[in-house]
mmCIF file of C-alpha atoms in Angstrom:
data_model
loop_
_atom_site.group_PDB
_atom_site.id
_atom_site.type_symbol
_atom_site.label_atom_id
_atom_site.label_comp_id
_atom_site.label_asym_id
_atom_site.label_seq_id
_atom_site.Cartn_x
_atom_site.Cartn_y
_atom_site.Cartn_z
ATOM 1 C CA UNK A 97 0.000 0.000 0.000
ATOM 2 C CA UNK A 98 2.828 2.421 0.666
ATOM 3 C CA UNK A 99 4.548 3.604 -2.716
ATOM 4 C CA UNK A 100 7.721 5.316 -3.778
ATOM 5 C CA UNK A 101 8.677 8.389 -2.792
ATOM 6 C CA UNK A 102 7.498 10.127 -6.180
ATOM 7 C CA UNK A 103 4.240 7.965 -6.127
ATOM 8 C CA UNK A 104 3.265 7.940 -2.270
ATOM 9 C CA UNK A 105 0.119 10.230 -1.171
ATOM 10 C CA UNK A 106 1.438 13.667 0.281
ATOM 11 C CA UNK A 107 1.848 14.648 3.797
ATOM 12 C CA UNK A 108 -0.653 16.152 5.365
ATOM 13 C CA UNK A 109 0.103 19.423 7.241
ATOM 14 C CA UNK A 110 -2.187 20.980 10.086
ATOM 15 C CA UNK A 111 -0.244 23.832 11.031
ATOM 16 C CA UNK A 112 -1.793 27.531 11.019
ATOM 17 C CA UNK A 113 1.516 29.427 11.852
ATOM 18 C CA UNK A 114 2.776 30.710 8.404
ATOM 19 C CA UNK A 115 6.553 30.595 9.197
ATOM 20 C CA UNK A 116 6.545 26.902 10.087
ATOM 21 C CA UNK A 117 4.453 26.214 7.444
ATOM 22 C CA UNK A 118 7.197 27.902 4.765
ATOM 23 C CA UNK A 119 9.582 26.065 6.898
ATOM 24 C CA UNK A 120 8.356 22.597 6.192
ATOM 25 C CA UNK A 121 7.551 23.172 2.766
ATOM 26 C CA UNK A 122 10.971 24.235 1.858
ATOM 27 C CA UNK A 123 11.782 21.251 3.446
ATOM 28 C CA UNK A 124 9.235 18.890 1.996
ATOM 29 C CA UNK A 125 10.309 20.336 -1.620
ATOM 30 C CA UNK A 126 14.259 19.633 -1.185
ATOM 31 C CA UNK A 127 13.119 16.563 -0.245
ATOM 32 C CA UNK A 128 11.326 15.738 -2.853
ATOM 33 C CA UNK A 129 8.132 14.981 -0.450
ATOM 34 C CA UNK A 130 5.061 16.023 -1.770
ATOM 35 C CA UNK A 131 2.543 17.433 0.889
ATOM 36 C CA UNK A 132 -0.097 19.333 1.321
ATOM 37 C CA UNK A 133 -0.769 22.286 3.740
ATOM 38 C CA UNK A 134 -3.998 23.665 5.851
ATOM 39 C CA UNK A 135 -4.482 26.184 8.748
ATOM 40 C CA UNK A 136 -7.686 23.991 9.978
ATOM 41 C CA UNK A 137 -8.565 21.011 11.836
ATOM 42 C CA UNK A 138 -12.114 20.823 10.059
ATOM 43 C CA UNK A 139 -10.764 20.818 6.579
ATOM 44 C CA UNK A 140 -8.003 18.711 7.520
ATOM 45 C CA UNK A 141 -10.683 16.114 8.610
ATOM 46 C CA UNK A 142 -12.467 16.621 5.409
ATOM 47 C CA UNK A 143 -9.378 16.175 3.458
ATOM 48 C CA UNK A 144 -8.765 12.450 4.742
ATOM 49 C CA UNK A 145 -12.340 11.459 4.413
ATOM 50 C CA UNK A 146 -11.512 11.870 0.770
ATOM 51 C CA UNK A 147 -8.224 10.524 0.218
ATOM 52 C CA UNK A 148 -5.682 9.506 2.993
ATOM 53 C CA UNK A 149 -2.138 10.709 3.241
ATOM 54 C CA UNK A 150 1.026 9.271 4.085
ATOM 55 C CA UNK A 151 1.619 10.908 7.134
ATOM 56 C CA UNK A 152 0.229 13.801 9.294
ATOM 57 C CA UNK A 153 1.634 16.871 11.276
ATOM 58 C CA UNK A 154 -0.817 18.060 13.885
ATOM 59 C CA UNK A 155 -0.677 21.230 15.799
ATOM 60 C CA UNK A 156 -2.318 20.614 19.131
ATOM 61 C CA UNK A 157 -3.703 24.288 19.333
ATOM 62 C CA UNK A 158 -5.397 25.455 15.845
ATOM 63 C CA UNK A 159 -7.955 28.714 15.490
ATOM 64 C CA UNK A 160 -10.686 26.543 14.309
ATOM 65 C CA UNK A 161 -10.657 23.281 16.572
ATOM 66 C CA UNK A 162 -8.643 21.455 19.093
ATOM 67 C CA UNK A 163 -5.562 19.470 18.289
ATOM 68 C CA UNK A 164 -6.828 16.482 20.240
ATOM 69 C CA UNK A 165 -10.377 16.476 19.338
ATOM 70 C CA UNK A 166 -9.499 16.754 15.760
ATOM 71 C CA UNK A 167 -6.912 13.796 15.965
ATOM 72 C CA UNK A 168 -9.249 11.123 17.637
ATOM 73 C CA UNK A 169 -11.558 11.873 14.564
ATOM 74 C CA UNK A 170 -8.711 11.708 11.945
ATOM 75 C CA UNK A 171 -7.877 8.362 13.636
ATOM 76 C CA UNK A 172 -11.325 6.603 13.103
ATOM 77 C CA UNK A 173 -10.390 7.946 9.300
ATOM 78 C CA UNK A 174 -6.715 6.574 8.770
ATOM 79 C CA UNK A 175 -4.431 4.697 10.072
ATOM 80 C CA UNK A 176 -1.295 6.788 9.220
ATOM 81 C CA UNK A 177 1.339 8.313 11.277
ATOM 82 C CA UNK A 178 0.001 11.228 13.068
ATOM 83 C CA UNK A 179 3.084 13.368 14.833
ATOM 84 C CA UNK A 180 1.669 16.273 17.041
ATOM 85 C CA UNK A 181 3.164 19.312 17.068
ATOM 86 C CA UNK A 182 2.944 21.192 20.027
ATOM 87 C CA UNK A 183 4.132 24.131 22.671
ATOM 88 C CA UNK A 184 3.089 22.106 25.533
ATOM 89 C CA UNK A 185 6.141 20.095 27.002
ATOM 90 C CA UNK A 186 4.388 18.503 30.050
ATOM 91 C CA UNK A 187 4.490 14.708 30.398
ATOM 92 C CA UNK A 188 0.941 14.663 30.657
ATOM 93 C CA UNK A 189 0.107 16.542 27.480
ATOM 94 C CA UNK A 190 2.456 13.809 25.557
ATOM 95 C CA UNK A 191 0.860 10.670 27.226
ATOM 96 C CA UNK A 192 -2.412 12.057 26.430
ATOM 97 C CA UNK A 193 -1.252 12.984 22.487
ATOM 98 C CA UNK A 194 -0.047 9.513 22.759
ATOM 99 C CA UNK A 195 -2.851 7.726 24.348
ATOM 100 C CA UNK A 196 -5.654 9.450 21.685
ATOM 101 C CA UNK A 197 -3.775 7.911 18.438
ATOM 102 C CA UNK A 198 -0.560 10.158 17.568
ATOM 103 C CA UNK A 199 2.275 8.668 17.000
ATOM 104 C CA UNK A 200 5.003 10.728 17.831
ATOM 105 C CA UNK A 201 4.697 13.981 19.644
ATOM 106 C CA UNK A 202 7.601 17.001 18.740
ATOM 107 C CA UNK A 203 7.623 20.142 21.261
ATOM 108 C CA UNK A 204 7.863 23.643 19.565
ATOM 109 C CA UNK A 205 10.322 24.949 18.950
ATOM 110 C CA UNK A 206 11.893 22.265 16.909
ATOM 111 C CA UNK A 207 15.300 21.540 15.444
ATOM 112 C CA UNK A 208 13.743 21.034 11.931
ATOM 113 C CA UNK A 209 16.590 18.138 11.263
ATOM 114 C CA UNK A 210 15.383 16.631 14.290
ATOM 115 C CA UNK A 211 11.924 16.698 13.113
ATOM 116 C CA UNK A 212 12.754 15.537 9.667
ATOM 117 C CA UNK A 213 14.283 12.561 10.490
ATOM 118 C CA UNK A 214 11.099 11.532 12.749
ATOM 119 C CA UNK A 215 9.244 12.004 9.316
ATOM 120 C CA UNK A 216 11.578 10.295 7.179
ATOM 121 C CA UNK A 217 11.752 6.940 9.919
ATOM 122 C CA UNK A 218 8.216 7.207 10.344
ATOM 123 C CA UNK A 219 7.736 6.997 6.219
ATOM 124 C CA UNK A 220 10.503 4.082 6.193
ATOM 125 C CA UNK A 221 8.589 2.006 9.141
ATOM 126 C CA UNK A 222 5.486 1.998 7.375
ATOM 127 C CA UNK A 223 7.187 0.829 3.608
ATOM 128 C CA UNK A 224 8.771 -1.907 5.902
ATOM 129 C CA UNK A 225 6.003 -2.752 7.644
ATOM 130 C CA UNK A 226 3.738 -2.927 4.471
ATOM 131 C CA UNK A 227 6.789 -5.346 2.836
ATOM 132 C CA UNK A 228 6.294 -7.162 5.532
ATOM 133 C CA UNK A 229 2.842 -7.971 5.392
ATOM 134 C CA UNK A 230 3.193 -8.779 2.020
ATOM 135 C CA UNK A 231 5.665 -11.718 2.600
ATOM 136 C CA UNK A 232 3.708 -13.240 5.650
ATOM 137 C CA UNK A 233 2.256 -16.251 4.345
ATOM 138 C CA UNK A 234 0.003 -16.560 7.440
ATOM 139 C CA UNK A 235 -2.954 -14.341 7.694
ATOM 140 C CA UNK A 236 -4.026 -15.193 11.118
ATOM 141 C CA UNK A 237 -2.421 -15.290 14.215
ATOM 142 C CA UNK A 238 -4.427 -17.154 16.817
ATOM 143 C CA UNK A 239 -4.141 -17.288 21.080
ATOM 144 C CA UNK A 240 -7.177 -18.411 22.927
ATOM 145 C CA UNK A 241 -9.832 -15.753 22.693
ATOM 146 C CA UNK A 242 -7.522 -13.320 20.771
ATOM 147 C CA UNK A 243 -7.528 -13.490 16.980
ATOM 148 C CA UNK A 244 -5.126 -11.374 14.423
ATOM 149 C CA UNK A 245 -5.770 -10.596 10.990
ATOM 150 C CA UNK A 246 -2.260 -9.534 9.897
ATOM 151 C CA UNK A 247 -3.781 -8.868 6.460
ATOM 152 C CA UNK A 248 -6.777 -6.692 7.381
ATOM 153 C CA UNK A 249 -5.154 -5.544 10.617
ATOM 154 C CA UNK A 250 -7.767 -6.264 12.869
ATOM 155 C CA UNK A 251 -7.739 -7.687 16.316
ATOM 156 C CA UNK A 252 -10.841 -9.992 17.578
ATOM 157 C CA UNK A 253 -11.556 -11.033 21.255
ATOM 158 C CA UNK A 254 -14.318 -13.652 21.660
ATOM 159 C CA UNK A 255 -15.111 -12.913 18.158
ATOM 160 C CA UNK A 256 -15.901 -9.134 18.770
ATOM 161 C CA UNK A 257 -13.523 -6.367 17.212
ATOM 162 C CA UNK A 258 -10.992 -4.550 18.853
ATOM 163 C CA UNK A 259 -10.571 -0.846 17.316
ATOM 164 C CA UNK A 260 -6.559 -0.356 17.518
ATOM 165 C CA UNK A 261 -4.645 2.407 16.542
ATOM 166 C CA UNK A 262 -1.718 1.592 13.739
ATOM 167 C CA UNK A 263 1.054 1.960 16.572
ATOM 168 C CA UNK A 264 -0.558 -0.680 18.909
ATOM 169 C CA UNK A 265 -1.579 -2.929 16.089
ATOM 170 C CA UNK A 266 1.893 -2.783 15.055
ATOM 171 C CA UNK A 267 3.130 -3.320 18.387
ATOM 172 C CA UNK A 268 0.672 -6.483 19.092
ATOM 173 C CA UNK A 269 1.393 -8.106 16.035
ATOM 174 C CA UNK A 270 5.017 -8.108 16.292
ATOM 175 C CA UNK A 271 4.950 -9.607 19.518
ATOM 176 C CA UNK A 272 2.656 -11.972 19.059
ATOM 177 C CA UNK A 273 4.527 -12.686 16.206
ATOM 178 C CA UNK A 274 7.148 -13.890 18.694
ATOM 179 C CA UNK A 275 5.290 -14.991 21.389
ATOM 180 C CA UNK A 276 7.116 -15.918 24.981
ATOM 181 C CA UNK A 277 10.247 -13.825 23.644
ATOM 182 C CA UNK A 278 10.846 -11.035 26.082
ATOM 183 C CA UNK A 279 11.963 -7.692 24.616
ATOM 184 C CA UNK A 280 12.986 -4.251 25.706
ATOM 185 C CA UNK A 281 11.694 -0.930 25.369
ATOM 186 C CA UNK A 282 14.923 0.036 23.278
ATOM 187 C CA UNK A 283 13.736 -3.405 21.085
ATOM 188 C CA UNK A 284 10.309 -2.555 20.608
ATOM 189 C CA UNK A 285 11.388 0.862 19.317
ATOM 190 C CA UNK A 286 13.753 -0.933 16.948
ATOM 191 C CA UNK A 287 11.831 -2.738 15.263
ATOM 192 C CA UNK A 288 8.254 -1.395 15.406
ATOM 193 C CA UNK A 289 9.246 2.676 15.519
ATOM 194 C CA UNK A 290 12.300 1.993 13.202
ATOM 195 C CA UNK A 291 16.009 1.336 13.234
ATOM 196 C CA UNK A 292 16.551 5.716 13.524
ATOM 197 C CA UNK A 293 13.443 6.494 15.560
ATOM 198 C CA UNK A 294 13.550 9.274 17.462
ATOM 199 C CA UNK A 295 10.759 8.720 20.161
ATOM 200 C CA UNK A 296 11.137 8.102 23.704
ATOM 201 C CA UNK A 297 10.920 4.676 25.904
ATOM 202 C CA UNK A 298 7.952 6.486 27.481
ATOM 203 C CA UNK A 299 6.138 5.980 23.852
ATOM 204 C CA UNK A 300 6.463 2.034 24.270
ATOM 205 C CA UNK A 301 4.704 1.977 27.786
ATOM 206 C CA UNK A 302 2.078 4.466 27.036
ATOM 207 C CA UNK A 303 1.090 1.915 23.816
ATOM 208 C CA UNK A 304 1.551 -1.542 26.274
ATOM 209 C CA UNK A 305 -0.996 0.025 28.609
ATOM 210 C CA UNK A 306 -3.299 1.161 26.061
ATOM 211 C CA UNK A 307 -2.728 -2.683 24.353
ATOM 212 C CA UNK A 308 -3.326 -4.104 27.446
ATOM 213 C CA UNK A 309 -6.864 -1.651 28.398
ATOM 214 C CA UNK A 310 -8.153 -2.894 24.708
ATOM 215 C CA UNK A 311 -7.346 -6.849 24.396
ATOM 216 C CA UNK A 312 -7.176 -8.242 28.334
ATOM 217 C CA UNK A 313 -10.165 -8.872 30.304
ATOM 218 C CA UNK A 314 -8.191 -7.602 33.168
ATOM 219 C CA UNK A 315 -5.264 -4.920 32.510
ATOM 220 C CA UNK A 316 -4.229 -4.735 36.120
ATOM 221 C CA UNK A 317 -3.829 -8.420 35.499
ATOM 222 C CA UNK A 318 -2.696 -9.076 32.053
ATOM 223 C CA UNK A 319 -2.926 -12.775 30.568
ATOM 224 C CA UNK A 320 -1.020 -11.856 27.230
ATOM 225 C CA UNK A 321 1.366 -8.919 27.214
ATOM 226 C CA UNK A 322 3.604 -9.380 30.789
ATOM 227 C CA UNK A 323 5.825 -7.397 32.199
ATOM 228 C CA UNK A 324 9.660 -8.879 32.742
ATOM 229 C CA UNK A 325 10.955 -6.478 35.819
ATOM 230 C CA UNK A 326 14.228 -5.025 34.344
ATOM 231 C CA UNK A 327 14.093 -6.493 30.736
ATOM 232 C CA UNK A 328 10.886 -5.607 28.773
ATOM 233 C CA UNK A 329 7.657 -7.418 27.538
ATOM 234 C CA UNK A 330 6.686 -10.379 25.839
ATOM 235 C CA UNK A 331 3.514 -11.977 24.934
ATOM 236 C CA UNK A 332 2.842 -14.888 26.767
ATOM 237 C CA UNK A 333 1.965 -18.567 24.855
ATOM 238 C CA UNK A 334 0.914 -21.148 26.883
#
């Protein structure tokens, strides 16, 4: 599903401050990235009900609507990479970006190399990830009451659907693609993030506790995705 740089859908850009937005589209154009730009939430919505792009920058704090708001409805819509950006720099207001469907959140002011390269290893994780899919000769990956559809990316328990964002489907299927292996935060990032993500450890717990709120019966008590004290996670087989 994800193309070539020359043939992918353009980047999305929710940004109402005109300087940034010149900045990333000098950016975007020496890149060779195509994207497109709007000051408003509400368009921006409109925009991916009609065709969805390859990634998305949020601002958290528009004129027309609020960042947050406007990101839980583009996530019912699409299931790319949203990355927020934002002038708040509390842990709370990046757990909550996290926990609503972004993937990444970048504080204003940026270093716009720093914020490039999220872009660029958030482009290359989802080509790899779409390879990926392509090669798996198994569609379904079954565990008790927990079913997943690597193909259609969707997650059953008891035979009811699971809504997931990308990130935590992502995350799921790659460990249960490995089931009773433990790995570590640093890991997880590797390989479901990307080899040059940028994004903090705190990004892999806030998605293992949203994982575990959605598929166990009991989060305080998880049956599939444990906790190793002082390694990391795994999902457990039995």
């Amino acid at each position: 599903m994800y193309k070539e740089v020359n043939e992918m859908e353009p980047i999305l850009i929710v940004e109402d401050d005109k300087d940034i937005q010149k900045l990333l589209s000098t950016c975007f154009e020496q890149e060779a990235l195509p994207y497109s730009i709007t000051s408003s939430g509400l368009e921006a919505v409109e925009k991916v009900k009609k065709s969805s792009p390859s990634l998305i920058l949020l601002d958290i704090m528009l004129p027309d609507s609020d960042g947050i708001e406007i990101c839980q409805q583009l996530r019912m819509l699409t299931s790319c990479p949203i990355i927020f950006l934002s002038c708040k720099n509390k842990d709370t207001d990046k757990v909550l970006g996290l926990s609503i469907g972004a993937d990444d959140y970048v504080e204003k002011p940026f270093n716009i190399s720093v914020l490039m390269a999220r872009v660029r290893a958030h482009l290359r994780r989802n080509r790899i990830l779409q390879k990926f899919q392509k090669q798996q000769t198994k569609q379904h990956i079954q565990f008790d009451n927990i079913c997943i559809n690597l193909h259609a990316r969707e997650v059953y328990r008891d035979g009811k659907s699971i809504p997931l964002t990308a990130k935590e489907f992502d995350l799921l299927a790659f460990l249960a693609q490995h089931p009773n292996r433990v790995f570590s935060a640093e890991q997880l990032l590797d390989h479901v993030w990307g080899m040059n993500t940028l994004s903090e450890k705190r990004t892999v717990v806030v998605h293992i506790s949203s994982l575990r709120k959605n598929i166990e019966e009991n989060a305080l008590q998880p049956r599939y995705i444990l906790t190793v004290r002082g390694v990391g996670y795994k999902f457990a087989a039995f």
